[in-house]
Short mmCIF file of C-alpha atoms in Angstrom, two decimals:
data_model
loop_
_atom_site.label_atom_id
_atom_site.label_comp_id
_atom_site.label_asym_id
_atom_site.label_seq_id
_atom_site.Cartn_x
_atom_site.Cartn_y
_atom_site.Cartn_z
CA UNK Y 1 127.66 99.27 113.77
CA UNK Y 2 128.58 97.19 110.60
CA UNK Y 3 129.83 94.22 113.23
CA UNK Y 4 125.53 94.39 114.88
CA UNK Y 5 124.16 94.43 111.08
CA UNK Y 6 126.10 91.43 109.86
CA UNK Y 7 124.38 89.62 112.64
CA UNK Y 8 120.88 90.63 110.76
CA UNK Y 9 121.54 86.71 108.48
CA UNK Y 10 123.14 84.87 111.41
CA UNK Y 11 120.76 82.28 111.74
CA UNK Y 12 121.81 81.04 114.96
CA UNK Y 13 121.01 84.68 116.71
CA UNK Y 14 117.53 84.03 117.24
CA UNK Y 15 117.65 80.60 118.48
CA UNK Y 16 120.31 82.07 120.47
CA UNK Y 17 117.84 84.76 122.25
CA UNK Y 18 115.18 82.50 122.82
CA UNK Y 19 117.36 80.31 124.84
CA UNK Y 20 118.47 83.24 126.92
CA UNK Y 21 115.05 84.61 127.57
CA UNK Y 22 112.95 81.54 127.65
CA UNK Y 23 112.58 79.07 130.22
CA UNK Y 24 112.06 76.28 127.98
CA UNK Y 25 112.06 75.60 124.05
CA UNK Y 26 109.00 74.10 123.75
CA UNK Y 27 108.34 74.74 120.09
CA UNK Y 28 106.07 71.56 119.08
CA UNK Y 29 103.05 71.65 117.03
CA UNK Y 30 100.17 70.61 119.51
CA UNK Y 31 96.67 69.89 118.45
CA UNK Y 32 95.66 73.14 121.02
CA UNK Y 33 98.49 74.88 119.51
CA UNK Y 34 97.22 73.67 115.93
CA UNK Y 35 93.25 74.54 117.41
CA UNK Y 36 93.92 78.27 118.53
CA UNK Y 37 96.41 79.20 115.29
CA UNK Y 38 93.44 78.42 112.95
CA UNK Y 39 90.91 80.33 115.67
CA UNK Y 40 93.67 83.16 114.96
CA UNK Y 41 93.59 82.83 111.60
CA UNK Y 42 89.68 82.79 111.22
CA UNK Y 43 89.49 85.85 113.62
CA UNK Y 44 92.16 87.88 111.40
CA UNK Y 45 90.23 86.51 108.20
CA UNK Y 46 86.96 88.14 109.32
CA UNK Y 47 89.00 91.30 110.82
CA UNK Y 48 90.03 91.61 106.39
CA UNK Y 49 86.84 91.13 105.09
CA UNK Y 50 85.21 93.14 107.44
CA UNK Y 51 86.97 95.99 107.17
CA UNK Y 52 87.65 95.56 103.36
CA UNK Y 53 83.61 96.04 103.11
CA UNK Y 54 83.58 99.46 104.98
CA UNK Y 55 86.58 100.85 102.36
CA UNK Y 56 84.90 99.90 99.72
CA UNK Y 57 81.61 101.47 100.84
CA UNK Y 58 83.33 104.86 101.98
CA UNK Y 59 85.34 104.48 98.49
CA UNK Y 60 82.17 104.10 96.16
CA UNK Y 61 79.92 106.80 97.53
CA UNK Y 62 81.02 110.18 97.55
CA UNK Y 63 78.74 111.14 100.06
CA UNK Y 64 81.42 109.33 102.40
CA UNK Y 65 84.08 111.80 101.23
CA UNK Y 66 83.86 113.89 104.84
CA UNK Y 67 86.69 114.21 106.89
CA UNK Y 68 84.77 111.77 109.43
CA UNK Y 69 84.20 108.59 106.71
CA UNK Y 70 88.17 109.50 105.50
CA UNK Y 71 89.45 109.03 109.03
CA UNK Y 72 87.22 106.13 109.49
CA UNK Y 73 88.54 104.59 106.27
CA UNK Y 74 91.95 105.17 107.16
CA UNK Y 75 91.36 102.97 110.42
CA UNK Y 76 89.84 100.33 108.33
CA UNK Y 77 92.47 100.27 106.42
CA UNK Y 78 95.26 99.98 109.36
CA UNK Y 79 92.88 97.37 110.78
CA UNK Y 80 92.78 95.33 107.46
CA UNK Y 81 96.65 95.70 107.70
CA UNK Y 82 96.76 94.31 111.08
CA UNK Y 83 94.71 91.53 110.29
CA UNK Y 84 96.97 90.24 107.44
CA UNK Y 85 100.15 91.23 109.53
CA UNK Y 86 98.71 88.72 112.33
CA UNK Y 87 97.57 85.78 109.60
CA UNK Y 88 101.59 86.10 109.12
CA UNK Y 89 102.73 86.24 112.46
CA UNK Y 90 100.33 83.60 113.36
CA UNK Y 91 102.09 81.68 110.47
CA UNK Y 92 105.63 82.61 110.94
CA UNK Y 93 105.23 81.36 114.98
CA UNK Y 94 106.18 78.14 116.70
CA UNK Y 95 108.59 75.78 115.45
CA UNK Y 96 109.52 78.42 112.44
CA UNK Y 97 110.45 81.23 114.99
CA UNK Y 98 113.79 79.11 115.46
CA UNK Y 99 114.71 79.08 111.22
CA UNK Y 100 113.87 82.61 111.36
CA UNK Y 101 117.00 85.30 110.64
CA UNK Y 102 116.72 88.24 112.89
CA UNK Y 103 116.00 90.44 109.88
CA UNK Y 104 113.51 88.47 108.89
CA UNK Y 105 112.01 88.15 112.57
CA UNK Y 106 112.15 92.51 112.56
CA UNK Y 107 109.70 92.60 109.53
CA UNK Y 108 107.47 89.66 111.25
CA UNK Y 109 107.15 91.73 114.45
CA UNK Y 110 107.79 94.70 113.03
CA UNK Y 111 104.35 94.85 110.17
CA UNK Y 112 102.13 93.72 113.25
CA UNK Y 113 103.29 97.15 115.58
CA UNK Y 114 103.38 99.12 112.34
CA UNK Y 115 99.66 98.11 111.51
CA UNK Y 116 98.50 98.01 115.64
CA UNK Y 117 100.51 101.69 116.14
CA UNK Y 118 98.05 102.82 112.67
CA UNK Y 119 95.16 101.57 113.87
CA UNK Y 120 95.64 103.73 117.18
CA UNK Y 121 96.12 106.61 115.68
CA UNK Y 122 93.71 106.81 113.50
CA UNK Y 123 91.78 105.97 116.78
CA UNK Y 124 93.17 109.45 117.63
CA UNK Y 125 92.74 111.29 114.80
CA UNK Y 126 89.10 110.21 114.62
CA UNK Y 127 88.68 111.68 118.32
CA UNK Y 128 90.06 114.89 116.94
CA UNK Y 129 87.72 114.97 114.39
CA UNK Y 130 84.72 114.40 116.39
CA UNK Y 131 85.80 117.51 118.64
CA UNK Y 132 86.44 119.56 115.96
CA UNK Y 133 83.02 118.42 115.04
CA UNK Y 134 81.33 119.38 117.89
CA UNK Y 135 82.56 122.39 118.29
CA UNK Y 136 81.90 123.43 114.87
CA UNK Y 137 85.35 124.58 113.85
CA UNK Y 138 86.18 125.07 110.01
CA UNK Y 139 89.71 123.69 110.76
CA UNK Y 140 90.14 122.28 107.13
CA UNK Y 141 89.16 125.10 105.51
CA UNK Y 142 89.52 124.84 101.05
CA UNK Y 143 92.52 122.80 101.23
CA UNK Y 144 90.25 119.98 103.51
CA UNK Y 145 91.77 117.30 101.20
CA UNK Y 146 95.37 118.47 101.46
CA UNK Y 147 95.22 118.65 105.22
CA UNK Y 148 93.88 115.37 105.90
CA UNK Y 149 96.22 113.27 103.41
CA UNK Y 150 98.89 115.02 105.04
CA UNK Y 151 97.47 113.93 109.14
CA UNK Y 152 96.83 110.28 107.64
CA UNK Y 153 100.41 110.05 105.95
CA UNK Y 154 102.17 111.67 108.92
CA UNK Y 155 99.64 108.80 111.21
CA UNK Y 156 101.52 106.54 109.25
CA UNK Y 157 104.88 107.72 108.71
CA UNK Y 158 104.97 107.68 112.56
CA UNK Y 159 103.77 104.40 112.55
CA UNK Y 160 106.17 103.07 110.34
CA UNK Y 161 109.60 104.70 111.88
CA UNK Y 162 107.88 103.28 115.49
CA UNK Y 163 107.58 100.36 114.02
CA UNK Y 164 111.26 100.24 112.30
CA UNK Y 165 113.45 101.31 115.41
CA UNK Y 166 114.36 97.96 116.05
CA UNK Y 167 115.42 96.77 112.45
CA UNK Y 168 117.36 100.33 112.34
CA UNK Y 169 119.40 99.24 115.16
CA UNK Y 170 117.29 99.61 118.47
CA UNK Y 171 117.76 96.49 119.35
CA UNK Y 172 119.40 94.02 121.89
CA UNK Y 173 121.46 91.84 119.37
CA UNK Y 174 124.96 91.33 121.08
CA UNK Y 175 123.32 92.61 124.27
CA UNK Y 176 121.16 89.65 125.83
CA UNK Y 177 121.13 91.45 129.21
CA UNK Y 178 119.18 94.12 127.51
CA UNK Y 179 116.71 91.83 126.07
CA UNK Y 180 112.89 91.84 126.40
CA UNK Y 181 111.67 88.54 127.37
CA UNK Y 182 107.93 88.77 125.20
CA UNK Y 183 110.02 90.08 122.45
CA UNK Y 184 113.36 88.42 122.59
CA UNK Y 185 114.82 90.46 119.82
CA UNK Y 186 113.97 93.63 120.62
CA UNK Y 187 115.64 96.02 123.15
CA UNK Y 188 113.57 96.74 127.43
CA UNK Y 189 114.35 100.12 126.43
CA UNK Y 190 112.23 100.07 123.25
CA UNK Y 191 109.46 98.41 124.77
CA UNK Y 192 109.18 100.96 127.55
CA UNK Y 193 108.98 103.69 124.79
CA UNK Y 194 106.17 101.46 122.88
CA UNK Y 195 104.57 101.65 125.56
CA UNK Y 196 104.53 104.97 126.89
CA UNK Y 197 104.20 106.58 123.64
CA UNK Y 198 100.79 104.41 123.33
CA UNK Y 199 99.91 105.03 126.76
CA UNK Y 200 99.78 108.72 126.05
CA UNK Y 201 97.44 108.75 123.11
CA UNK Y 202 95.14 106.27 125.29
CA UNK Y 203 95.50 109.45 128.08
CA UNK Y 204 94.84 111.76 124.78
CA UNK Y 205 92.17 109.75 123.41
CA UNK Y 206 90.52 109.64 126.86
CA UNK Y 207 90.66 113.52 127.61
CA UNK Y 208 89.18 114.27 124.06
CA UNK Y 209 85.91 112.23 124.83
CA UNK Y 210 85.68 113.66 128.27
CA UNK Y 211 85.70 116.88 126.99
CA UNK Y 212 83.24 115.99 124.74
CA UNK Y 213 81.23 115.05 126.85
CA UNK Y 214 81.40 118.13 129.23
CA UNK Y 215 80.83 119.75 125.92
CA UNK Y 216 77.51 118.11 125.65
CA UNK Y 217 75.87 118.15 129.09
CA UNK Y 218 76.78 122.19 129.20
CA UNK Y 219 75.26 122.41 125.52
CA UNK Y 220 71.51 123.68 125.00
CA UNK Y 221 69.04 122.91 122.36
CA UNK Y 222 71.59 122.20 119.34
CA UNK Y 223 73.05 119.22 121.42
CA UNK Y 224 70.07 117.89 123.64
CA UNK Y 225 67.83 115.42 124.00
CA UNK Y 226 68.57 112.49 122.11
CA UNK Y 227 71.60 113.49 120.44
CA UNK Y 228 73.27 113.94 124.10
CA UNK Y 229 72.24 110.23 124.87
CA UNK Y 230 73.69 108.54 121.50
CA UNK Y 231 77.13 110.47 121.72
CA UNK Y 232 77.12 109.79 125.64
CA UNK Y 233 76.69 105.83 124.45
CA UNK Y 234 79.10 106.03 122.00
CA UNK Y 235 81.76 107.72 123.89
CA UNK Y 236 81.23 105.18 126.82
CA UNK Y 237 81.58 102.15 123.67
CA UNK Y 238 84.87 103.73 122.23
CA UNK Y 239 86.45 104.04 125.59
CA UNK Y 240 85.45 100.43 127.25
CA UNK Y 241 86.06 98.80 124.12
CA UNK Y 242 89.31 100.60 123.74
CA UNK Y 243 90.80 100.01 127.17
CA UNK Y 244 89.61 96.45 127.83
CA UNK Y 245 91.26 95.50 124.30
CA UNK Y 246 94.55 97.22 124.78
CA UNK Y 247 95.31 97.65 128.74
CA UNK Y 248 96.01 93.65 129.37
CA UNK Y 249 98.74 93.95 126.15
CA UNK Y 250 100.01 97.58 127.48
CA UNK Y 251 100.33 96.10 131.00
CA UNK Y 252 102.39 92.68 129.58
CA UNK Y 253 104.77 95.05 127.85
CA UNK Y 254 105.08 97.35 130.82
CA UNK Y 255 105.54 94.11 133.02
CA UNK Y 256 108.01 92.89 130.71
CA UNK Y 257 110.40 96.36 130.60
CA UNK Y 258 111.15 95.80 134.38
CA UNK Y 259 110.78 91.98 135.20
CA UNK Y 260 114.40 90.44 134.94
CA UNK Y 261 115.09 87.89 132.58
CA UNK Y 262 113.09 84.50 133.52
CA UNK Y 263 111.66 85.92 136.57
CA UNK Y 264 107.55 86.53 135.62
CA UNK Y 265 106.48 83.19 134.11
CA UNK Y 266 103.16 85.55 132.85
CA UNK Y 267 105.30 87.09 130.23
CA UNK Y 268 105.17 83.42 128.36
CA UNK Y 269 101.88 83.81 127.88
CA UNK Y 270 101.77 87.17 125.87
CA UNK Y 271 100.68 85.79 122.92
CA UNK Y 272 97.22 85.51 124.27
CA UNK Y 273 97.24 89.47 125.40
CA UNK Y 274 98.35 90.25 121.95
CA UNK Y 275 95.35 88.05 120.41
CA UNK Y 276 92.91 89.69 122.62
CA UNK Y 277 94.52 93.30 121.60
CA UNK Y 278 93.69 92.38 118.11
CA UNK Y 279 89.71 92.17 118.79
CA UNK Y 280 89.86 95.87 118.82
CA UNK Y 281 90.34 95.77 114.84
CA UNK Y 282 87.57 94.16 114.53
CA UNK Y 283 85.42 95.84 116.63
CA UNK Y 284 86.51 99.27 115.47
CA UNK Y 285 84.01 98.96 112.56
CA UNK Y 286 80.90 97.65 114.74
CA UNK Y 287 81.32 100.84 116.82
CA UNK Y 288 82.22 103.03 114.45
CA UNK Y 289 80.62 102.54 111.43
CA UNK Y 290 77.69 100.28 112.31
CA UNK Y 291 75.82 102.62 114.72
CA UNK Y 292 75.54 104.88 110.97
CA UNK Y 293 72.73 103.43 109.43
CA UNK Y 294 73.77 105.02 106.09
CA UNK Y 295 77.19 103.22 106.12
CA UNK Y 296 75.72 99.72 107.24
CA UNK Y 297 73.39 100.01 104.31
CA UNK Y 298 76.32 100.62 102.02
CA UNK Y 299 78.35 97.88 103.64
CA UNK Y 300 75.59 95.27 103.51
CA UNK Y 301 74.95 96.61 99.48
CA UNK Y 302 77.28 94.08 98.31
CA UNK Y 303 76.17 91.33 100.38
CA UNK Y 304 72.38 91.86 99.71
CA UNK Y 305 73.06 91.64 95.94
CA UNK Y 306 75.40 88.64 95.70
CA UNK Y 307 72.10 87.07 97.92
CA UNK Y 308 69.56 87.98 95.09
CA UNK Y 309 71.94 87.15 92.56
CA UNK Y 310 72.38 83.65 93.85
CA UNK Y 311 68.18 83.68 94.30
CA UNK Y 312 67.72 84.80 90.66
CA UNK Y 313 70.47 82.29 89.27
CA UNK Y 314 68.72 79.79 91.12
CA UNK Y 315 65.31 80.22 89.60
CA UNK Y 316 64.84 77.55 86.87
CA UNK Y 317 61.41 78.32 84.66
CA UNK Y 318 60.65 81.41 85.59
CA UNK Y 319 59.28 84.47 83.44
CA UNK Y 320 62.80 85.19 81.24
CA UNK Y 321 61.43 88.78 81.06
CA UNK Y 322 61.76 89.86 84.85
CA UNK Y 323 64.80 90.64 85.90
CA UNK Y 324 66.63 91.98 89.24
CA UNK Y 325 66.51 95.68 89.69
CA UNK Y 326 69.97 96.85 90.95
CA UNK Y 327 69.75 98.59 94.18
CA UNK Y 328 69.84 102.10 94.11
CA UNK Y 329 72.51 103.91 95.16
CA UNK Y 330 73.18 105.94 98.28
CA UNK Y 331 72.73 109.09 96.85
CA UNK Y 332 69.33 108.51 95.26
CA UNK Y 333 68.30 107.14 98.02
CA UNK Y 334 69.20 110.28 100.28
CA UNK Y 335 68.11 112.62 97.11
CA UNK Y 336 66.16 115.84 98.34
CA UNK Y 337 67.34 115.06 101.82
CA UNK Y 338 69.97 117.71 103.62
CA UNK Y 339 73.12 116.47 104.37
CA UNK Y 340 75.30 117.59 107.15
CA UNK Y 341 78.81 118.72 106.68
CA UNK Y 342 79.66 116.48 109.60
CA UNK Y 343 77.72 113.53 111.04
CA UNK Y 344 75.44 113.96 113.25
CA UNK Y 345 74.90 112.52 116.64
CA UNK Y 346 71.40 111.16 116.45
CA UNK Y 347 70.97 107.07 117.57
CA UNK Y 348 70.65 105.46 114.27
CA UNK Y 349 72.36 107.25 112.19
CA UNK Y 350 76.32 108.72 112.37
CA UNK Y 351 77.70 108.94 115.77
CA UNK Y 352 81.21 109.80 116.90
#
């Protein structure tokens, strides 16, 4: 064991991989290469702010302190994590793969499945939620807070010893047979398990939302109408979105944990299945959080006032005595109006 973590510095190791699982070195700095890195970058830049807007709305307003707004900050959070996790993979890629130590090569792959394995839980968790929601359970009972920390930090906990397997010693240093050809460091083995483990919440994710929906079509007036159409939508958004985004990377990696060494020239181009994966953090706020009208006028607060700001700063001559009334906020917006315990289903405002 001490002989495989003295080979965690060699820097010769993962030069030494690459050759073994790649077909060719080509490692140059293309202008498409150059083109689609700052794409990458610009995608992952507007996956952070994005995503940074929504935490700061659900942190500001305490009507967002519901189980549903503290799941759905927890995935913007992951997401904002995988979006700075790519910028540095992104970075990190090409020719500087081949300077890279294997430890330091762990922590670059190792942040992006930490942040990507976060983000699908909380996917999960959310789906919980929304049943629990629907069927009108008191599951958190007076200790709501204490609960739900302790199903975000366990989300993540998870996450983080999924994520650190490899760097532990689950890996294929020493053992190039063993090697995974997308990810020439880490173990077949450990890709197959990635990939199970997140094909099961997918399954679990999926069987939550159809019984959620069988939940709706048997319900009567409390459910009906309306409401059954806007949850029916959003269930049918989650799920597309979900599976277009993450089946071509789950597929790569399954194709990869059973294709020998050099033998599917498809597995080169991983990198792009991986990209596309990524869109799903920066969708997860236009489904989630934009279809409630209450948390896109929060998120759009700041926006709205740094626009009249600029207008006002602008003005050159004008009455000295007016000034910009601050928006309200939320809450005396929504004062005198009843507010669920959970969000509701109506088209407009929350959805699951």
């Amino acid at each position: 064991m001490g002989g495989l973590y003295s080979e965690y510095l060699n820097p010769e190791k993962v030069l030494e991989h690459y050759n073994y699982t790649k077909e060719t070195l080509d490692m140059q700095e293309t202008t498409s290469r150059k083109v689609a890195s700052a794409f990458i970058i610009i995608l992952c830049c507007a996956i952070v702010v994005e995503n940074l807007l929504v935490l700061i709305a659900v942190a500001r307003n305490s009507k967002f302190h519901s189980a549903m707004y503290l799941f759905l900050g927890n995935l913007a959070f992951s997401d904002l994590l995988a979006g700075v996790a790519f910028v540095a993979n992104t970075l990190l890629s090409g020719h500087v793969t081949l300077s890279l130590t294997p430890v330091q090569w762990f922590a670059r792959e190792g942040s992006a499945f930490i942040t990507l394995s976060a983000s699908v839980f909380s996917l999960l968790a959310i789906a919980i939620e929304r049943q629990v929601a629907l069927a009108k359970v008191k599951l958190y009972g007076s200790d709501k807070s204490c609960r739900m920390l302790m199903l975000i930090g366990a989300s993540w906990l998870i996450s983080l010893i999924l994520g650190g397997l490899p760097i532990l010693g689950w890996n294929c240093l020493n053992q190039l047979e063993a090697c995974s050809t997308v990810l020439p460091l880490y173990a077949k083995h450990y890709v197959l398990c990635v990939v199970t483990i997140f094909s099961v919440i997918l399954l679990a994710i999926v069987a939550l939302y159809v019984r959620i929906y069988f939940v709706v079509r048997s319900s009567h007036a409390d459910v009906a109408g309306p409401q059954t159409l806007a949850l029916l939508k959003t269930v049918t958004i989650v799920l597309g979105v979900f599976i277009i985004c993450w089946l071509p990377a789950f597929s790569i990696l399954l194709l990869d944990s059973t294709c020998p060494v050099r033998a599917c020239p498809v597995l080169y181009k991983a990198h792009y299945f991986f990209a596309f994966a990524t869109l799903n953090s920066l969708l997860n706020p236009v489904i989630y959080t934009w279809r409630s009208r209450d948390l896109r006028r929060e998120v759009l607060r700041p926006l709205q006032c740094w626009r009249r700001g600029k207008g006002v700063t602008g003005r050159r001559g004008g009455n000295p005595g007016h000034r910009l009334l601050p928006l309200r906020s939320s809450s005396s917006l929504e004062r005198g109006m009843h507010m669920p315990t959970s969000p509701t289903f109506l088209e407009g405002n929350t959805v699951v």
